[in-house]
Short mmCIF file of C-alpha atoms and ligand atoms in Angstrom, two decimals:
data_model
loop_
_atom_site.label_atom_id
_atom_site.label_comp_id
_atom_site.label_asym_id
_atom_site.label_seq_id
_atom_site.Cartn_x
_atom_site.Cartn_y
_atom_site.Cartn_z
CA GLN D 1 57.24 81.80 133.87
CA VAL D 2 56.55 78.54 132.10
CA GLN D 3 53.07 78.32 130.69
CA GLN D 4 51.36 74.98 130.95
CA LEU D 5 50.01 73.44 127.80
CA ALA D 6 46.65 71.73 127.75
CA VAL D 7 47.41 68.02 127.41
CA GLU D 8 45.18 65.15 126.70
CA PRO D 9 45.43 62.99 129.81
CA GLU D 10 45.68 59.64 128.05
CA GLU D 11 48.84 58.44 126.36
CA ARG D 12 48.70 58.96 122.65
CA ASN D 13 50.52 56.56 120.42
CA ARG D 14 50.75 58.46 117.17
CA PRO D 15 53.42 57.27 114.79
CA VAL D 16 56.68 59.24 114.85
CA ALA D 17 59.04 59.81 111.91
CA ALA D 18 60.80 56.66 110.69
CA ASP D 19 63.73 58.68 109.32
CA ILE D 20 65.41 61.30 111.48
CA LEU D 21 67.39 63.54 109.15
CA ASN D 22 70.07 66.18 109.45
CA PHE D 23 68.96 69.76 108.75
CA ILE D 24 71.68 71.59 106.84
CA ASP D 25 71.37 74.91 105.02
CA GLY D 26 67.57 74.79 105.16
CA ARG D 27 67.21 71.23 103.84
CA PHE D 28 66.57 67.86 105.46
CA VAL D 29 69.35 65.53 104.29
CA LYS D 30 70.72 62.04 104.89
CA GLY D 31 74.34 61.71 105.97
CA GLY D 32 76.94 61.61 103.19
CA SER D 33 78.05 58.07 104.06
CA GLY D 34 74.50 56.71 104.12
CA ALA D 35 75.13 55.42 107.66
CA THR D 36 72.20 55.27 110.09
CA PHE D 37 71.82 54.18 113.70
CA PRO D 38 68.68 53.08 115.57
CA ASN D 39 66.46 55.38 117.60
CA ILE D 40 65.23 53.34 120.57
CA ASP D 41 62.15 53.91 122.74
CA PRO D 42 63.56 53.37 126.26
CA ALA D 43 60.11 52.41 127.56
CA THR D 44 59.96 49.34 125.30
CA GLY D 45 63.53 48.82 124.09
CA ARG D 46 62.14 48.79 120.55
CA GLU D 47 63.48 50.66 117.53
CA THR D 48 61.19 53.53 116.49
CA GLY D 49 63.23 54.94 113.60
CA ARG D 50 66.66 55.39 112.02
CA VAL D 51 68.90 58.38 112.65
CA HIS D 52 70.97 59.55 109.66
CA GLU D 53 74.50 60.13 110.85
CA ALA D 54 76.39 63.24 109.71
CA THR D 55 79.92 62.79 108.34
CA ARG D 56 82.78 65.23 108.75
CA GLU D 57 81.86 66.68 105.32
CA ASP D 58 78.24 67.15 106.42
CA VAL D 59 79.44 69.03 109.49
CA ASP D 60 81.71 71.14 107.25
CA ARG D 61 78.69 71.99 105.06
CA ALA D 62 76.59 72.91 108.11
CA VAL D 63 79.33 75.19 109.48
CA ALA D 64 79.84 76.79 106.05
CA ALA D 65 76.08 77.39 105.75
CA ALA D 66 75.97 78.95 109.23
CA LYS D 67 78.92 81.19 108.37
CA ARG D 68 77.33 82.30 105.09
CA ALA D 69 74.04 83.06 106.84
CA LEU D 70 75.78 85.60 109.09
CA THR D 71 76.27 87.91 106.11
CA GLY D 72 73.06 86.97 104.27
CA PRO D 73 69.47 88.14 104.93
CA TRP D 74 69.73 87.08 108.59
CA GLY D 75 72.79 89.22 109.23
CA LYS D 76 71.12 92.20 107.55
CA MET D 77 67.89 92.06 109.55
CA THR D 78 67.06 94.72 112.09
CA THR D 79 66.69 93.51 115.68
CA ALA D 80 62.93 94.04 115.40
CA GLU D 81 62.68 91.82 112.31
CA ARG D 82 64.81 89.13 113.91
CA ILE D 83 62.78 89.20 117.11
CA ARG D 84 59.52 88.86 115.16
CA LEU D 85 60.85 85.68 113.55
CA ILE D 86 61.98 84.29 116.89
CA ALA D 87 58.59 84.98 118.45
CA ALA D 88 57.04 83.14 115.49
CA VAL D 89 59.24 80.11 116.33
CA ALA D 90 57.75 80.09 119.86
CA ASP D 91 54.22 80.30 118.45
CA GLU D 92 54.86 77.47 116.00
CA ILE D 93 56.29 75.19 118.73
CA GLU D 94 53.09 75.77 120.69
CA ARG D 95 50.92 75.17 117.63
CA ARG D 96 52.73 71.87 117.03
CA SER D 97 53.02 70.94 120.70
CA GLU D 98 51.45 67.50 120.18
CA ASP D 99 54.12 66.67 117.58
CA PHE D 100 56.85 67.83 119.94
CA LEU D 101 55.31 65.78 122.76
CA ASP D 102 55.16 62.66 120.56
CA ALA D 103 58.80 63.15 119.57
CA GLU D 104 60.05 63.79 123.11
CA VAL D 105 58.13 60.86 124.59
CA ALA D 106 59.31 58.49 121.83
CA ASP D 107 62.95 59.48 122.44
CA THR D 108 62.96 59.46 126.24
CA GLY D 109 60.01 57.35 127.46
CA LYS D 110 59.29 60.11 129.98
CA PRO D 111 55.71 60.64 131.21
CA ARG D 112 53.77 62.70 128.69
CA ALA D 113 52.67 65.01 131.51
CA VAL D 114 56.31 65.85 132.31
CA ALA D 115 57.05 66.65 128.66
CA ALA D 116 53.80 68.65 128.49
CA HIS D 117 54.45 70.68 131.62
CA ILE D 118 58.20 71.14 131.38
CA ASP D 119 59.97 70.24 128.13
CA VAL D 120 57.67 71.61 125.43
CA PRO D 121 56.39 74.84 127.05
CA ARG D 122 59.93 75.69 128.12
CA GLY D 123 61.02 75.04 124.55
CA ALA D 124 58.68 77.82 123.44
CA SER D 125 59.42 80.22 126.32
CA ASN D 126 63.16 79.94 125.70
CA PHE D 127 62.59 81.74 122.39
CA ARG D 128 60.02 84.24 123.60
CA MET D 129 61.86 85.26 126.77
CA PHE D 130 65.24 85.88 125.13
CA ALA D 131 63.58 87.79 122.29
CA ASP D 132 62.08 90.13 124.93
CA ILE D 133 65.37 90.54 126.77
CA VAL D 134 67.36 91.42 123.66
CA THR D 135 65.01 94.27 122.85
CA THR D 136 65.17 95.79 126.32
CA LEU D 137 68.77 95.32 127.47
CA PRO D 138 70.80 98.56 127.51
CA THR D 139 74.55 98.81 126.97
CA GLU D 140 76.87 101.01 129.00
CA SER D 141 78.17 104.46 128.10
CA PHE D 142 80.58 106.87 129.80
CA GLY D 143 81.41 110.51 129.33
CA THR D 144 85.21 110.63 129.53
CA PRO D 145 87.24 113.76 130.36
CA THR D 146 90.19 114.55 128.04
CA PRO D 147 93.25 116.82 128.60
CA ASP D 148 92.02 119.37 126.01
CA GLY D 149 88.75 119.70 127.86
CA SER D 150 86.48 118.66 124.98
CA GLY D 151 85.91 115.16 126.30
CA ALA D 152 84.96 111.88 124.70
CA ILE D 153 82.04 109.51 124.77
CA ASN D 154 82.56 105.79 125.25
CA TYR D 155 79.71 103.50 124.43
CA ALA D 156 79.32 99.79 123.88
CA VAL D 157 77.62 97.96 121.05
CA ARG D 158 76.70 94.29 121.10
CA LYS D 159 77.40 92.10 118.11
CA PRO D 160 76.68 88.45 117.49
CA LYS D 161 79.60 86.20 118.30
CA GLY D 162 79.19 84.30 115.03
CA VAL D 163 78.76 80.57 114.44
CA ILE D 164 77.78 78.79 117.66
CA ALA D 165 78.08 75.02 118.22
CA VAL D 166 75.32 73.77 120.53
CA VAL D 167 76.03 70.30 121.99
CA CYS D 168 73.20 68.82 124.05
CA PRO D 169 72.40 65.91 126.40
CA TRP D 170 69.39 63.58 126.39
CA ASN D 171 67.55 64.30 129.63
CA PHE D 172 65.52 67.39 128.59
CA PRO D 173 66.33 67.43 124.88
CA LEU D 174 64.14 70.28 123.60
CA LEU D 175 64.34 72.38 126.76
CA LEU D 176 68.14 72.32 127.07
CA MET D 177 68.72 72.81 123.34
CA THR D 178 66.38 75.82 123.03
CA TRP D 179 67.84 77.28 126.24
CA LYS D 180 70.93 77.88 124.07
CA VAL D 181 69.47 78.27 120.58
CA GLY D 182 66.90 80.88 121.79
CA PRO D 183 69.42 83.43 123.08
CA ALA D 184 71.99 82.60 120.39
CA LEU D 185 69.50 83.47 117.63
CA ALA D 186 68.03 86.42 119.55
CA CYS D 187 71.55 87.90 119.57
CA GLY D 188 71.90 87.38 115.80
CA ASN D 189 74.19 84.34 115.76
CA THR D 190 73.75 81.22 113.66
CA VAL D 191 73.83 77.73 115.19
CA ILE D 192 74.70 74.12 114.49
CA VAL D 193 73.03 71.81 116.99
CA LYS D 194 74.42 68.37 117.79
CA PRO D 195 71.63 66.73 119.80
CA SER D 196 72.35 63.67 121.90
CA GLU D 197 72.49 60.51 119.81
CA GLU D 198 69.82 59.13 122.18
CA THR D 199 67.30 61.95 121.58
CA PRO D 200 67.58 63.46 118.09
CA ARG D 201 63.88 63.95 117.26
CA THR D 202 62.94 67.35 118.67
CA ALA D 203 66.05 69.08 117.26
CA ALA D 204 65.11 67.75 113.83
CA LEU D 205 61.48 68.79 114.30
CA LEU D 206 62.61 72.29 115.14
CA GLY D 207 64.05 72.39 111.60
CA GLU D 208 60.46 72.10 110.30
CA VAL D 209 59.46 74.97 112.56
CA MET D 210 62.31 77.14 111.26
CA ASP D 211 61.23 76.35 107.73
CA ALA D 212 57.57 77.13 108.46
CA VAL D 213 58.28 80.58 109.95
CA GLY D 214 60.61 81.54 107.08
CA MET D 215 63.90 81.51 108.97
CA PRO D 216 66.67 82.21 106.42
CA THR D 217 68.59 79.09 105.41
CA GLY D 218 71.75 78.28 107.34
CA VAL D 219 70.66 80.04 110.54
CA TYR D 220 69.61 76.82 112.27
CA ASN D 221 71.33 73.55 111.39
CA VAL D 222 71.24 70.09 112.98
CA VAL D 223 73.84 67.35 112.63
CA HIS D 224 73.23 63.90 114.11
CA GLY D 225 75.73 61.46 115.49
CA PHE D 226 77.97 60.52 118.37
CA GLY D 227 80.67 62.38 120.34
CA PRO D 228 84.34 61.34 120.09
CA GLY D 229 85.59 60.77 116.52
CA ALA D 230 82.12 61.65 115.21
CA ALA D 231 79.74 64.58 114.64
CA GLY D 232 80.23 66.03 118.16
CA GLU D 233 84.00 66.19 117.83
CA PHE D 234 83.91 67.25 114.15
CA LEU D 235 81.72 70.18 115.17
CA THR D 236 83.48 71.34 118.34
CA ALA D 237 86.93 71.01 116.73
CA HIS D 238 85.84 72.93 113.62
CA PRO D 239 87.98 76.08 113.15
CA ASP D 240 85.04 78.13 111.80
CA VAL D 241 82.98 77.62 114.95
CA ASP D 242 83.33 80.80 117.03
CA ALA D 243 81.98 79.54 120.37
CA ILE D 244 80.76 76.30 121.92
CA THR D 245 77.90 75.96 124.37
CA PHE D 246 77.67 72.51 125.94
CA THR D 247 75.50 70.72 128.46
CA GLY D 248 76.51 67.23 129.52
CA GLU D 249 78.94 65.24 131.62
CA THR D 250 81.97 66.83 133.22
CA GLY D 251 84.31 64.35 131.46
CA THR D 252 82.87 65.31 128.07
CA GLY D 253 83.32 68.97 129.01
CA GLN D 254 87.02 68.31 129.54
CA ALA D 255 87.32 66.73 126.07
CA ILE D 256 85.45 69.63 124.45
CA MET D 257 87.58 72.18 126.31
CA LYS D 258 90.68 70.71 124.67
CA GLN D 259 89.00 70.95 121.28
CA ALA D 260 87.98 74.56 122.01
CA ALA D 261 91.55 75.50 122.94
CA VAL D 262 92.56 75.19 119.29
CA GLY D 263 91.73 78.62 117.92
CA VAL D 264 90.99 79.91 121.46
CA ARG D 265 87.19 79.62 121.14
CA ASP D 266 84.84 80.70 123.92
CA ILE D 267 82.93 78.07 125.89
CA SER D 268 79.90 77.89 128.17
CA PHE D 269 79.56 74.63 130.10
CA GLU D 270 76.65 73.24 132.12
CA LEU D 271 77.94 69.97 133.56
CA GLY D 272 77.20 67.29 136.13
CA GLY D 273 76.29 67.55 139.79
CA LYS D 274 75.95 65.64 143.05
CA ASN D 275 73.46 67.96 144.59
CA PRO D 276 72.74 68.06 148.33
CA ALA D 277 69.54 68.79 150.23
CA ILE D 278 69.69 69.89 153.88
CA VAL D 279 66.59 69.30 156.01
CA PHE D 280 66.54 71.03 159.40
CA ALA D 281 64.34 69.90 162.28
CA ASP D 282 62.43 73.19 161.99
CA ALA D 283 61.43 72.44 158.38
CA ASP D 284 57.87 71.71 157.30
CA LEU D 285 58.59 67.97 156.93
CA GLU D 286 55.65 67.30 154.61
CA LYS D 287 56.79 70.04 152.26
CA ALA D 288 60.42 68.92 152.48
CA ALA D 289 59.60 65.27 151.75
CA GLU D 290 57.34 66.24 148.86
CA GLY D 291 59.97 68.60 147.40
CA ILE D 292 62.86 66.19 147.82
CA SER D 293 60.89 63.33 146.33
CA ARG D 294 60.40 65.48 143.21
CA ALA D 295 64.08 66.46 143.28
CA ALA D 296 65.21 62.84 143.54
CA PHE D 297 62.69 61.16 141.22
CA LEU D 298 61.45 63.63 138.58
CA ASN D 299 62.43 62.38 135.12
CA SER D 300 63.55 59.21 136.93
CA GLY D 301 66.40 61.09 138.58
CA GLN D 302 67.87 62.03 135.21
CA VAL D 303 68.00 65.73 136.03
CA CYS D 304 71.28 67.61 136.44
CA LEU D 305 69.66 69.55 139.30
CA GLY D 306 68.37 66.37 140.98
CA THR D 307 69.10 65.59 144.63
CA GLU D 308 71.24 62.52 145.31
CA ARG D 309 72.50 63.46 148.81
CA VAL D 310 70.12 64.29 151.64
CA TYR D 311 71.36 65.50 155.04
CA VAL D 312 68.63 65.43 157.71
CA GLU D 313 68.87 66.76 161.26
CA GLN D 314 69.04 63.80 163.63
CA SER D 315 65.82 64.52 165.57
CA VAL D 316 63.64 64.29 162.44
CA PHE D 317 65.68 61.67 160.59
CA GLU D 318 63.33 58.73 161.05
CA PRO D 319 60.04 60.47 160.24
CA PHE D 320 61.65 62.11 157.22
CA VAL D 321 63.02 58.80 155.89
CA ALA D 322 59.57 57.23 156.35
CA LYS D 323 57.87 60.03 154.40
CA LEU D 324 60.37 59.96 151.53
CA ALA D 325 60.20 56.17 151.35
CA ALA D 326 56.39 56.33 151.13
CA ALA D 327 56.66 58.80 148.25
CA ALA D 328 59.16 56.53 146.46
CA ARG D 329 56.98 53.44 146.92
CA ALA D 330 54.02 55.24 145.35
CA LEU D 331 55.90 55.64 142.05
CA LYS D 332 55.13 53.15 139.31
CA PRO D 333 58.00 52.42 136.92
CA GLY D 334 56.76 50.80 133.71
CA ASP D 335 53.06 51.58 134.13
CA LYS D 336 52.23 54.34 131.63
CA GLY D 337 48.56 54.28 132.53
CA ASP D 338 49.23 55.09 136.21
CA PRO D 339 49.23 58.77 137.29
CA HIS D 340 52.40 57.97 139.27
CA TYR D 341 54.16 56.52 136.22
CA LEU D 342 57.96 56.72 136.53
CA GLY D 343 59.81 56.62 133.21
CA PRO D 344 62.75 54.42 132.23
CA MET D 345 66.50 55.04 132.12
CA ILE D 346 67.49 56.50 128.77
CA SER D 347 69.36 53.39 127.58
CA GLU D 348 70.34 49.88 128.62
CA GLU D 349 73.91 51.14 129.07
CA HIS D 350 72.76 53.86 131.47
CA ARG D 351 70.54 51.39 133.31
CA GLN D 352 73.54 49.11 133.86
CA LYS D 353 75.51 52.08 135.19
CA VAL D 354 72.74 52.95 137.66
CA LEU D 355 72.29 49.30 138.74
CA GLY D 356 76.08 49.15 139.25
CA TYR D 357 75.71 51.95 141.83
CA TYR D 358 72.76 50.11 143.41
CA GLU D 359 75.07 47.11 144.02
CA ARG D 360 77.93 49.32 145.10
CA ALA D 361 75.74 51.04 147.69
CA ILE D 362 75.04 47.72 149.41
CA ALA D 363 78.73 46.79 149.21
CA GLU D 364 79.51 50.14 150.87
CA GLY D 365 77.23 49.32 153.80
CA ALA D 366 73.94 50.90 152.73
CA ILE D 367 70.51 49.73 153.75
CA ALA D 368 68.03 50.03 150.87
CA VAL D 369 64.98 51.44 152.68
CA THR D 370 63.06 50.95 149.48
CA GLY D 371 63.92 49.80 145.95
CA GLY D 372 67.45 48.79 145.06
CA GLY D 373 66.79 46.67 141.99
CA VAL D 374 64.71 46.11 138.87
CA PRO D 375 60.90 46.34 139.13
CA ASN D 376 58.42 43.80 137.79
CA VAL D 377 56.64 45.35 134.83
CA ASP D 378 53.89 44.30 132.41
CA ALA D 379 54.69 42.40 129.24
CA ALA D 380 54.15 45.58 127.18
CA ALA D 381 56.99 47.30 129.06
CA ALA D 382 59.19 44.22 129.39
CA GLY D 383 61.93 45.46 127.05
CA GLY D 384 62.20 48.88 128.74
CA PHE D 385 65.14 50.10 130.79
CA TRP D 386 63.53 50.13 134.24
CA VAL D 387 65.02 50.54 137.69
CA GLU D 388 63.31 50.93 141.05
CA PRO D 389 63.25 54.28 142.82
CA THR D 390 65.70 53.74 145.64
CA ILE D 391 66.53 55.27 149.01
CA TRP D 392 69.54 54.33 151.12
CA THR D 393 70.52 54.99 154.69
CA GLY D 394 73.70 53.86 156.42
CA LEU D 395 76.12 55.23 153.79
CA ALA D 396 79.23 57.07 154.90
CA HIS D 397 79.47 60.63 153.66
CA ASP D 398 82.67 59.80 151.76
CA SER D 399 81.38 56.59 150.10
CA THR D 400 81.55 56.42 146.29
CA VAL D 401 77.76 56.35 146.03
CA MET D 402 77.57 59.64 147.94
CA ARG D 403 80.34 61.25 145.86
CA GLU D 404 79.75 60.27 142.22
CA GLU D 405 76.87 61.44 140.02
CA ILE D 406 74.57 58.44 139.44
CA PHE D 407 71.83 60.14 137.38
CA GLY D 408 69.15 57.70 138.46
CA PRO D 409 66.07 57.75 140.76
CA CYS D 410 67.96 57.37 144.01
CA CYS D 411 69.41 59.19 146.99
CA GLY D 412 71.30 58.48 150.18
CA ILE D 413 70.09 60.00 153.47
CA ILE D 414 72.53 60.82 156.28
CA PRO D 415 71.71 62.32 159.70
CA PHE D 416 73.54 65.40 161.04
CA ASP D 417 73.80 67.06 164.45
CA THR D 418 74.88 70.65 163.78
CA GLU D 419 74.34 73.28 161.10
CA ASP D 420 78.11 73.46 160.58
CA ASP D 421 78.31 69.72 159.88
CA ALA D 422 75.47 69.95 157.37
CA ILE D 423 77.10 72.86 155.54
CA SER D 424 80.55 71.29 155.41
CA TRP D 425 79.19 67.92 154.16
CA ALA D 426 77.00 69.58 151.57
CA ASN D 427 80.01 71.53 150.24
CA ASP D 428 82.42 68.59 150.40
CA THR D 429 82.21 67.71 146.69
CA ASP D 430 84.07 68.47 143.47
CA TYR D 431 80.75 69.56 141.96
CA GLY D 432 78.75 72.72 142.73
CA LEU D 433 75.61 72.89 140.65
CA CYS D 434 72.74 73.37 143.10
CA ALA D 435 71.49 72.71 146.63
CA THR D 436 68.20 72.84 148.47
CA VAL D 437 67.70 74.00 152.06
CA TRP D 438 64.56 73.17 154.02
CA THR D 439 63.82 75.25 157.13
CA GLU D 440 61.10 77.56 158.45
CA ASN D 441 63.71 79.71 160.24
CA LEU D 442 64.19 82.83 158.15
CA SER D 443 67.69 83.72 159.37
CA ARG D 444 68.92 80.18 158.97
CA ALA D 445 67.47 79.97 155.47
CA HIS D 446 69.46 83.00 154.29
CA ARG D 447 72.61 82.05 156.24
CA VAL D 448 72.79 78.46 155.01
CA ALA D 449 71.77 79.29 151.43
CA ALA D 450 74.60 81.83 151.19
CA ALA D 451 77.06 79.29 152.61
CA MET D 452 76.40 76.76 149.83
CA SER D 453 79.19 76.51 147.22
CA VAL D 454 76.82 76.22 144.26
CA GLY D 455 75.49 78.11 141.27
CA VAL D 456 71.85 77.86 142.41
CA CYS D 457 70.38 77.34 145.89
CA TRP D 458 66.67 76.79 146.43
CA VAL D 459 65.05 77.33 149.83
CA ASN D 460 61.87 75.35 150.55
CA CYS D 461 61.47 74.57 146.86
CA TRP D 462 63.29 72.97 143.95
CA PHE D 463 63.51 73.61 140.18
CA LEU D 464 61.50 76.82 140.55
CA ARG D 465 63.01 78.60 137.58
CA ASP D 466 62.85 82.22 136.54
CA LEU D 467 64.57 82.30 133.17
CA ARG D 468 65.93 85.80 133.81
CA THR D 469 68.19 84.59 136.63
CA ALA D 470 71.79 83.38 136.39
CA PHE D 471 72.03 79.62 135.87
CA GLY D 472 75.17 77.50 135.97
CA GLY D 473 77.49 75.59 138.23
CA SER D 474 80.60 76.21 140.27
CA GLY D 475 83.49 73.74 140.67
CA GLN D 476 83.29 70.88 138.19
CA SER D 477 79.63 71.64 137.47
CA GLY D 478 80.33 74.23 134.84
CA ILE D 479 81.94 77.33 133.46
CA GLY D 480 79.98 80.55 133.01
CA ARG D 481 76.36 81.48 133.62
CA GLU D 482 73.45 81.47 131.21
CA GLY D 483 69.95 82.87 131.71
CA GLY D 484 68.52 86.33 131.13
CA ALA D 485 71.14 89.00 130.46
CA HIS D 486 73.89 86.47 131.37
CA SER D 487 73.16 84.50 128.21
CA LEU D 488 73.55 87.65 126.16
CA GLU D 489 77.03 88.13 127.64
CA PHE D 490 78.04 84.78 126.19
CA TYR D 491 76.26 85.03 122.85
CA THR D 492 77.50 88.51 122.00
CA GLU D 493 80.79 90.28 121.57
CA LEU D 494 80.88 93.67 123.25
CA GLU D 495 82.65 96.37 121.27
CA ASN D 496 83.52 99.67 122.94
CA ILE D 497 83.47 102.73 120.71
CA CYS D 498 85.30 105.84 121.88
CA VAL D 499 84.36 109.10 120.13
CA LYS D 500 86.42 112.22 120.75
CA ILE D 501 84.18 115.26 120.88
P1 LIG I 601 77.31 63.44 127.61
O1 LIG I 601 78.41 64.33 128.06
O2 LIG I 601 77.58 61.98 127.50
O3 LIG I 601 76.81 63.87 126.15
C1 LIG I 601 76.35 65.18 125.88
C2 LIG I 601 76.58 65.50 124.41
O4 LIG I 601 77.98 65.58 124.15
C3 LIG I 601 76.02 64.45 123.45
O5 LIG I 601 75.41 65.13 122.38
C4 LIG I 601 77.27 63.70 123.01
O6 LIG I 601 77.15 63.10 121.74
C5 LIG I 601 78.29 64.83 122.98
N1 LIG I 601 79.70 64.41 123.08
C6 LIG I 601 80.21 63.37 123.76
N2 LIG I 601 81.56 63.35 123.63
C7 LIG I 601 81.92 64.40 122.85
C8 LIG I 601 83.15 64.92 122.35
N3 LIG I 601 84.32 64.34 122.65
N4 LIG I 601 83.13 66.04 121.57
C9 LIG I 601 81.96 66.65 121.29
N5 LIG I 601 80.75 66.20 121.72
C10 LIG I 601 80.72 65.10 122.51
O7 LIG I 601 76.08 63.74 128.56
P2 LIG I 601 74.67 62.98 128.61
O8 LIG I 601 74.92 61.60 129.14
O9 LIG I 601 73.98 63.16 127.31
O10 LIG I 601 73.88 63.85 129.69
C11 LIG I 601 73.93 63.61 131.07
C12 LIG I 601 74.90 64.55 131.76
O11 LIG I 601 74.56 65.90 131.48
C13 LIG I 601 74.91 64.44 133.26
O12 LIG I 601 76.22 64.49 133.73
C14 LIG I 601 74.15 65.69 133.71
O13 LIG I 601 74.44 66.13 135.01
C15 LIG I 601 74.57 66.67 132.68
N6 LIG I 601 73.60 67.76 132.59
C16 LIG I 601 73.93 68.99 133.09
C17 LIG I 601 73.01 70.04 133.04
C18 LIG I 601 73.33 71.40 133.61
O14 LIG I 601 72.59 72.32 133.33
N7 LIG I 601 74.39 71.55 134.37
C19 LIG I 601 71.75 69.82 132.47
C20 LIG I 601 71.45 68.54 131.97
C21 LIG I 601 72.39 67.53 132.03
#
């Protein structure tokens, strides 16, 4: 369960760090080349600091430090000692929650309440929960008969996999990074994090936390920079990295998979989605519209689990569209003081991509029930990367806009006549991350949920997460499952020991 932090309701504008440094072998350092790139606040378009880019040599030093740490004090700790340190990391994140909130809001422009209720508390629980799981998870053992009658015992021991590369996206920077760093460290690995170039602050801040709790040097490292031909590629192609855990676009996953093939390194991928919602006529329409409006618009639609395709049973199509449109119209892009504040797109480049789909939708025959363009905002927000929350009807199921991941605050709504049609349209995608099903019919809920080709299906809810459950995508939405004991499968090597009695 995610605990909620007490947040001050008003926006705070405390200064954030002007220099965002790499964290290598326990020290904050500039990049070897001296190169920096700007950190931009997407809500204003203004530069808030400079990010110090890691060179190939910096990445080499980080990997070497992580490798050394495996056999240093960290590698020699008992599980209990390690778990105490990890719990202290969770406590320190909570103690410094305002700093983490400032950093996350400066990087993403997201509403402070979203960062306070989702990103930062989850950042802390990702450490605490995996620390608990590691201490309670058993391994298997078998008594094995032998021809001489004395028998043998087989039992398994779990060992850290080694040096883990953690490559992260920008939409929930602290949450998605700690979702991997928490279990990796709980299992005794060491990590090098490559945060998104758009959102480097919280990964760097976590270096201060590691320092404060006395984490041995080299256990947690951060290298800043871009993907291809830069820090991301230097890290994932590095021969001394034992496994790569990645969250991001499917195309990037393909590039990283090639890099991981050299040396046959293990991978865990959480990738893109084009997630469907199915609303049956027997659903509680209020609840469905409220849930789908969160699924389409939370974090301005920049959520891998977000809903971009909505299939609604014909008889309730019009009232449902009206309810969702009303929810969309209530949102206020650009107005930080409004309780319905909707944050910006992460960058101008991403905004252009989203607006490209807005134009494409109309070209493909859509009617924009609401939105479809750029909102008018106050002078203070004028440089931000805003788009309107947008709902379309009239799109064909096989249109580009209904097939490709947009990653913006938008969805297309299509009516259906039969349950079979709804299921086959929902599953007709190369992706398979998640789906939501809205019905008050118990049998239908179970039947349709089980028929979804996805990693996660929610019934009458969305983004209700229990961190112990399996999380991941099927199809082009990912490889492997993380969460609870599933994370430990990835972050450990299982050795079987056979003892002849
Ligand atoms: P992205 O793939 O562009 O970038 C993710 C990270 O990969 C960044 O740190 C980037 O620098 C790095 N990178 C890029 N090219 C690389 C390369 N060749 N080698 C090594 N590293 C490289 O993704 P994004 O735009 O930051 O995030 C949005 C995407 O993430 C969406 O597709 C979204 O669906 C997906 N996502 C998935 C999940 C999930 O759990 N399935 C969660 C959040 C986001």
